[in-house]
Amino acid sequence: DRNWVSDYHVRRLAGEDVPERYEFRCIKKDGSCFFVEVDVTCIYDNAGIIGTRTYMRDISSRIENEMKIKKLSAAVVQNPASILITDFDGRIEYVNPMFLSISGYSAGEVIGKNPSLLNSGYHSDKFYKELWQTIKSGKVWRGEFKNITKDDRIFWEKAAIGPITDSQGNITYMSHKPSALDFTMYDVRGRTLYNKILLSNPSGSHRLLLENH
């Protein structure tokens, strides 16, 4: 970073069009690093630029928080489980790639919609009413869904759904679902076999054979 900063100030004094603010990494006497944000103002006389006035502030805490957010974001995006986030009224705000892979939908097809688009018709209205009563009371709901993909393939998945509250007190809901392809550790052998065959070979004969087994 040292060479970049030196070059920046040379260019600034030369009158080049460079940003007035930048960030860079510094090293303390003990060898540890910290980050600073720098504001640079040019000083002029009748001949033009004669120098710069520099203000620096430590932004290490902000950078550290940004790195944590990036790490958490990557954990959600790259998670091997299906993750879905809705607003308080149940409209989908975010789905991760695993959700898209399992459901067959694109993000554009589900954002703003209700998770009921996965409803296979298997569960009763009472089932969903109890689910929403649980999460709107601030508790975590855990259970299983018999859902349907975009191309009408049935699959089971285990889910944990709970509230998330931001710093302003706004509530959203997150659903964390182990991938149907990795259901072995959660369910009986028969249902695992059913999911694996159904997701790889969605013919009606296979579906009926296994449902009647």
mmCIF file of C-alpha atoms in Angstrom:
data_model
loop_
_atom_site.group_PDB
_atom_site.id
_atom_site.type_symbol
_atom_site.label_atom_id
_atom_site.label_comp_id
_atom_site.label_asym_id
_atom_site.label_seq_id
_atom_site.Cartn_x
_atom_site.Cartn_y
_atom_site.Cartn_z
ATOM 1 C CA ASP A 1 0.000 0.000 0.000
ATOM 2 C CA ARG A 2 2.918 2.359 0.651
ATOM 3 C CA ASN A 3 3.874 2.702 -3.010
ATOM 4 C CA TRP A 4 0.237 3.248 -4.009
ATOM 5 C CA VAL A 5 -0.193 6.047 -1.437
ATOM 6 C CA SER A 6 3.028 7.740 -2.532
ATOM 7 C CA ASP A 7 1.963 7.576 -6.172
ATOM 8 C CA TYR A 8 -1.493 8.921 -5.284
ATOM 9 C CA HIS A 9 -0.080 12.076 -3.693
ATOM 10 C CA VAL A 10 2.306 12.672 -6.585
ATOM 11 C CA ARG A 11 -0.626 12.487 -8.993
ATOM 12 C CA ARG A 12 -2.764 14.675 -6.735
ATOM 13 C CA LEU A 13 -0.081 17.383 -6.636
ATOM 14 C CA ALA A 14 0.244 17.144 -10.398
ATOM 15 C CA GLY A 15 -3.422 18.083 -10.682
ATOM 16 C CA GLU A 16 -4.632 14.741 -11.970
ATOM 17 C CA ASP A 17 -8.284 13.828 -11.509
ATOM 18 C CA VAL A 18 -8.040 11.340 -8.622
ATOM 19 C CA PRO A 19 -10.545 10.712 -5.781
ATOM 20 C CA GLU A 20 -10.381 13.012 -2.767
ATOM 21 C CA ARG A 21 -10.922 10.093 -0.413
ATOM 22 C CA TYR A 22 -9.291 6.685 -0.229
ATOM 23 C CA GLU A 23 -8.655 3.822 2.183
ATOM 24 C CA PHE A 24 -5.491 1.918 2.875
ATOM 25 C CA ARG A 25 -3.848 -0.451 5.320
ATOM 26 C CA CYS A 26 -1.271 0.764 7.831
ATOM 27 C CA ILE A 27 1.196 -1.080 10.039
ATOM 28 C CA LYS A 28 1.715 -0.199 13.701
ATOM 29 C CA LYS A 29 5.056 -0.233 15.475
ATOM 30 C CA ASP A 30 4.248 -3.685 16.898
ATOM 31 C CA GLY A 31 3.643 -5.023 13.372
ATOM 32 C CA SER A 32 -0.163 -5.271 13.601
ATOM 33 C CA CYS A 33 -2.322 -3.825 10.836
ATOM 34 C CA PHE A 34 -5.132 -1.299 10.923
ATOM 35 C CA PHE A 35 -7.164 0.491 8.265
ATOM 36 C CA VAL A 36 -7.582 4.217 7.738
ATOM 37 C CA GLU A 37 -9.782 6.412 5.584
ATOM 38 C CA VAL A 38 -8.021 9.461 4.163
ATOM 39 C CA ASP A 39 -9.484 12.738 2.929
ATOM 40 C CA VAL A 40 -7.109 14.835 0.848
ATOM 41 C CA THR A 41 -7.701 18.526 0.137
ATOM 42 C CA CYS A 42 -5.450 20.497 -2.177
ATOM 43 C CA ILE A 43 -3.895 23.805 -1.071
ATOM 44 C CA TYR A 44 -3.677 26.473 -3.761
ATOM 45 C CA ASP A 45 -1.956 29.807 -4.340
ATOM 46 C CA ASN A 46 -1.883 32.011 -7.431
ATOM 47 C CA ALA A 47 0.441 29.554 -9.150
ATOM 48 C CA GLY A 48 -1.792 26.566 -8.571
ATOM 49 C CA ILE A 49 -1.480 23.563 -6.230
ATOM 50 C CA ILE A 50 1.282 24.007 -3.665
ATOM 51 C CA GLY A 51 0.440 21.140 -1.315
ATOM 52 C CA THR A 52 -2.228 18.969 0.253
ATOM 53 C CA ARG A 53 -4.004 18.817 3.591
ATOM 54 C CA THR A 54 -4.674 15.271 4.759
ATOM 55 C CA TYR A 55 -7.175 14.025 7.342
ATOM 56 C CA MET A 56 -7.010 10.394 8.515
ATOM 57 C CA ARG A 57 -9.383 8.336 10.639
ATOM 58 C CA ASP A 58 -9.194 4.781 11.869
ATOM 59 C CA ILE A 59 -11.857 2.610 10.191
ATOM 60 C CA SER A 60 -10.605 -0.769 11.420
ATOM 61 C CA SER A 61 -13.881 -1.553 13.220
ATOM 62 C CA ARG A 62 -15.909 -0.827 10.086
ATOM 63 C CA ILE A 63 -13.639 -2.955 7.904
ATOM 64 C CA GLU A 64 -13.800 -5.794 10.434
ATOM 65 C CA ASN A 65 -17.608 -5.642 10.458
ATOM 66 C CA GLU A 66 -17.713 -5.600 6.651
ATOM 67 C CA MET A 67 -15.499 -8.697 6.547
ATOM 68 C CA LYS A 68 -17.811 -10.476 9.005
ATOM 69 C CA ILE A 69 -20.837 -9.580 6.893
ATOM 70 C CA LYS A 70 -19.118 -10.891 3.762
ATOM 71 C CA LYS A 71 -18.273 -14.132 5.548
ATOM 72 C CA LEU A 72 -21.849 -14.576 6.799
ATOM 73 C CA SER A 73 -23.198 -13.759 3.346
ATOM 74 C CA ALA A 74 -20.917 -16.372 1.787
ATOM 75 C CA ALA A 75 -22.087 -18.911 4.378
ATOM 76 C CA VAL A 76 -25.697 -18.362 3.283
ATOM 77 C CA VAL A 77 -25.023 -18.266 -0.457
ATOM 78 C CA GLN A 78 -22.756 -21.332 -0.416
ATOM 79 C CA ASN A 79 -24.733 -23.255 2.195
ATOM 80 C CA PRO A 80 -25.468 -26.867 1.193
ATOM 81 C CA ALA A 81 -28.943 -26.469 2.714
ATOM 82 C CA SER A 82 -31.886 -24.696 1.114
ATOM 83 C CA ILE A 83 -32.384 -21.239 2.678
ATOM 84 C CA LEU A 84 -35.367 -18.940 2.179
ATOM 85 C CA ILE A 85 -36.017 -15.543 3.804
ATOM 86 C CA THR A 86 -39.396 -13.791 3.803
ATOM 87 C CA ASP A 87 -40.690 -10.481 5.140
ATOM 88 C CA PHE A 88 -43.194 -10.295 8.010
ATOM 89 C CA ASP A 89 -46.110 -10.901 5.630
ATOM 90 C CA GLY A 90 -44.532 -13.987 4.108
ATOM 91 C CA ARG A 91 -43.273 -12.506 0.818
ATOM 92 C CA ILE A 92 -40.002 -14.062 -0.272
ATOM 93 C CA GLU A 93 -37.057 -11.651 -0.077
ATOM 94 C CA TYR A 94 -34.139 -14.026 -0.650
ATOM 95 C CA VAL A 95 -33.424 -17.611 -1.672
ATOM 96 C CA ASN A 96 -29.984 -19.191 -1.919
ATOM 97 C CA PRO A 97 -28.686 -21.248 -4.870
ATOM 98 C CA MET A 98 -29.544 -24.567 -3.182
ATOM 99 C CA PHE A 99 -33.198 -23.544 -2.926
ATOM 100 C CA LEU A 100 -33.206 -22.765 -6.644
ATOM 101 C CA SER A 101 -31.485 -26.044 -7.463
ATOM 102 C CA ILE A 102 -34.043 -28.107 -5.540
ATOM 103 C CA SER A 103 -37.205 -26.188 -6.444
ATOM 104 C CA GLY A 104 -36.388 -25.628 -10.127
ATOM 105 C CA TYR A 105 -37.416 -21.963 -9.933
ATOM 106 C CA SER A 106 -35.262 -18.951 -10.755
ATOM 107 C CA ALA A 107 -34.820 -16.146 -8.231
ATOM 108 C CA GLY A 108 -36.925 -13.831 -10.393
ATOM 109 C CA GLU A 109 -39.810 -16.297 -10.280
ATOM 110 C CA VAL A 110 -39.969 -16.493 -6.476
ATOM 111 C CA ILE A 111 -38.854 -13.096 -5.099
ATOM 112 C CA GLY A 112 -41.947 -11.257 -3.852
ATOM 113 C CA LYS A 113 -44.032 -14.437 -3.949
ATOM 114 C CA ASN A 114 -45.322 -16.547 -1.064
ATOM 115 C CA PRO A 115 -43.576 -19.846 -0.176
ATOM 116 C CA SER A 116 -46.940 -21.505 -0.836
ATOM 117 C CA LEU A 117 -45.804 -21.878 -4.458
ATOM 118 C CA LEU A 118 -44.091 -25.036 -3.152
ATOM 119 C CA ASN A 119 -47.317 -26.299 -1.612
ATOM 120 C CA SER A 120 -48.110 -29.796 -2.882
ATOM 121 C CA GLY A 121 -51.562 -29.844 -1.286
ATOM 122 C CA TYR A 122 -50.517 -32.580 1.137
ATOM 123 C CA HIS A 123 -50.662 -30.493 4.337
ATOM 124 C CA SER A 124 -53.866 -29.110 5.859
ATOM 125 C CA ASP A 125 -54.698 -25.455 6.494
ATOM 126 C CA LYS A 126 -54.354 -26.233 10.216
ATOM 127 C CA PHE A 127 -50.750 -27.344 9.619
ATOM 128 C CA TYR A 128 -49.809 -23.973 8.090
ATOM 129 C CA LYS A 129 -51.848 -21.995 10.637
ATOM 130 C CA GLU A 130 -49.931 -23.617 13.503
ATOM 131 C CA LEU A 131 -46.652 -22.966 11.683
ATOM 132 C CA TRP A 132 -47.355 -19.224 11.368
ATOM 133 C CA GLN A 133 -48.658 -18.986 14.924
ATOM 134 C CA THR A 134 -45.412 -20.496 16.159
ATOM 135 C CA ILE A 135 -43.025 -18.218 14.272
ATOM 136 C CA LYS A 136 -45.093 -15.046 14.806
ATOM 137 C CA SER A 137 -44.930 -15.724 18.547
ATOM 138 C CA GLY A 138 -41.137 -15.502 18.270
ATOM 139 C CA LYS A 139 -40.479 -19.231 18.432
ATOM 140 C CA VAL A 140 -38.774 -21.594 15.977
ATOM 141 C CA TRP A 141 -40.964 -24.066 14.096
ATOM 142 C CA ARG A 142 -39.436 -27.424 13.182
ATOM 143 C CA GLY A 143 -41.025 -30.042 11.007
ATOM 144 C CA GLU A 144 -41.266 -31.625 7.578
ATOM 145 C CA PHE A 145 -42.829 -30.502 4.314
ATOM 146 C CA LYS A 146 -44.061 -32.527 1.395
ATOM 147 C CA ASN A 147 -43.426 -29.953 -1.320
ATOM 148 C CA ILE A 148 -43.544 -29.764 -5.098
ATOM 149 C CA THR A 149 -40.990 -28.424 -7.565
ATOM 150 C CA LYS A 150 -41.681 -26.160 -10.528
ATOM 151 C CA ASP A 151 -41.900 -29.182 -12.826
ATOM 152 C CA ASP A 152 -44.332 -31.009 -10.494
ATOM 153 C CA ARG A 153 -41.911 -33.355 -8.783
ATOM 154 C CA ILE A 154 -42.786 -34.204 -5.180
ATOM 155 C CA PHE A 155 -40.078 -34.065 -2.514
ATOM 156 C CA TRP A 156 -39.847 -34.109 1.275
ATOM 157 C CA GLU A 157 -37.650 -31.773 3.273
ATOM 158 C CA LYS A 158 -37.008 -31.100 6.926
ATOM 159 C CA ALA A 159 -37.152 -27.422 7.950
ATOM 160 C CA ALA A 160 -36.459 -25.052 10.815
ATOM 161 C CA ILE A 161 -38.225 -21.692 10.444
ATOM 162 C CA GLY A 162 -37.760 -18.800 12.834
ATOM 163 C CA PRO A 163 -37.880 -15.007 13.184
ATOM 164 C CA ILE A 164 -34.975 -12.624 12.523
ATOM 165 C CA THR A 165 -35.086 -9.137 14.074
ATOM 166 C CA ASP A 166 -32.953 -6.296 12.692
ATOM 167 C CA SER A 167 -31.578 -3.291 14.631
ATOM 168 C CA GLN A 168 -34.807 -1.338 14.001
ATOM 169 C CA GLY A 169 -36.961 -4.138 15.377
ATOM 170 C CA ASN A 170 -38.281 -5.204 11.969
ATOM 171 C CA ILE A 171 -39.066 -8.908 11.762
ATOM 172 C CA THR A 172 -38.357 -11.243 8.861
ATOM 173 C CA TYR A 173 -38.374 -15.029 8.767
ATOM 174 C CA MET A 174 -35.716 -17.474 7.684
ATOM 175 C CA SER A 175 -36.306 -21.049 6.661
ATOM 176 C CA HIS A 176 -33.322 -23.418 6.818
ATOM 177 C CA LYS A 177 -33.897 -26.713 5.040
ATOM 178 C CA PRO A 178 -31.413 -29.566 4.640
ATOM 179 C CA SER A 179 -31.107 -30.467 0.984
ATOM 180 C CA ALA A 180 -33.485 -33.191 -0.165
ATOM 181 C CA LEU A 181 -30.489 -34.860 -1.772
ATOM 182 C CA ASP A 182 -28.813 -35.091 1.638
ATOM 183 C CA PHE A 183 -31.842 -36.312 3.544
ATOM 184 C CA THR A 184 -30.322 -39.607 4.756
ATOM 185 C CA MET A 185 -29.264 -38.271 8.145
ATOM 186 C CA TYR A 186 -32.752 -36.938 8.861
ATOM 187 C CA ASP A 187 -35.206 -39.495 7.617
ATOM 188 C CA VAL A 188 -36.007 -43.157 7.206
ATOM 189 C CA ARG A 189 -34.405 -45.114 4.406
ATOM 190 C CA GLY A 190 -37.585 -45.447 2.396
ATOM 191 C CA ARG A 191 -38.227 -41.724 2.115
ATOM 192 C CA THR A 192 -34.571 -41.019 1.307
ATOM 193 C CA LEU A 193 -34.719 -43.530 -1.535
ATOM 194 C CA TYR A 194 -37.964 -41.924 -2.689
ATOM 195 C CA ASN A 195 -36.385 -38.468 -2.889
ATOM 196 C CA LYS A 196 -33.239 -39.610 -4.646
ATOM 197 C CA ILE A 197 -35.125 -41.497 -7.337
ATOM 198 C CA LEU A 198 -37.760 -38.808 -7.726
ATOM 199 C CA LEU A 199 -35.278 -35.958 -8.146
ATOM 200 C CA SER A 200 -33.185 -37.876 -10.648
ATOM 201 C CA ASN A 201 -35.973 -39.678 -12.508
ATOM 202 C CA PRO A 202 -39.353 -37.902 -12.238
ATOM 203 C CA SER A 203 -41.451 -40.407 -14.144
ATOM 204 C CA GLY A 204 -44.970 -40.977 -12.859
ATOM 205 C CA SER A 205 -44.481 -44.738 -12.613
ATOM 206 C CA HIS A 206 -41.587 -44.350 -10.202
ATOM 207 C CA ARG A 207 -43.556 -41.877 -8.124
ATOM 208 C CA LEU A 208 -46.611 -44.110 -7.813
ATOM 209 C CA LEU A 209 -44.571 -47.218 -7.139
ATOM 210 C CA LEU A 210 -42.742 -45.621 -4.222
ATOM 211 C CA GLU A 211 -45.732 -43.805 -2.794
ATOM 212 C CA ASN A 212 -47.679 -47.071 -2.666
ATOM 213 C CA HIS A 213 -44.756 -49.044 -1.228
#
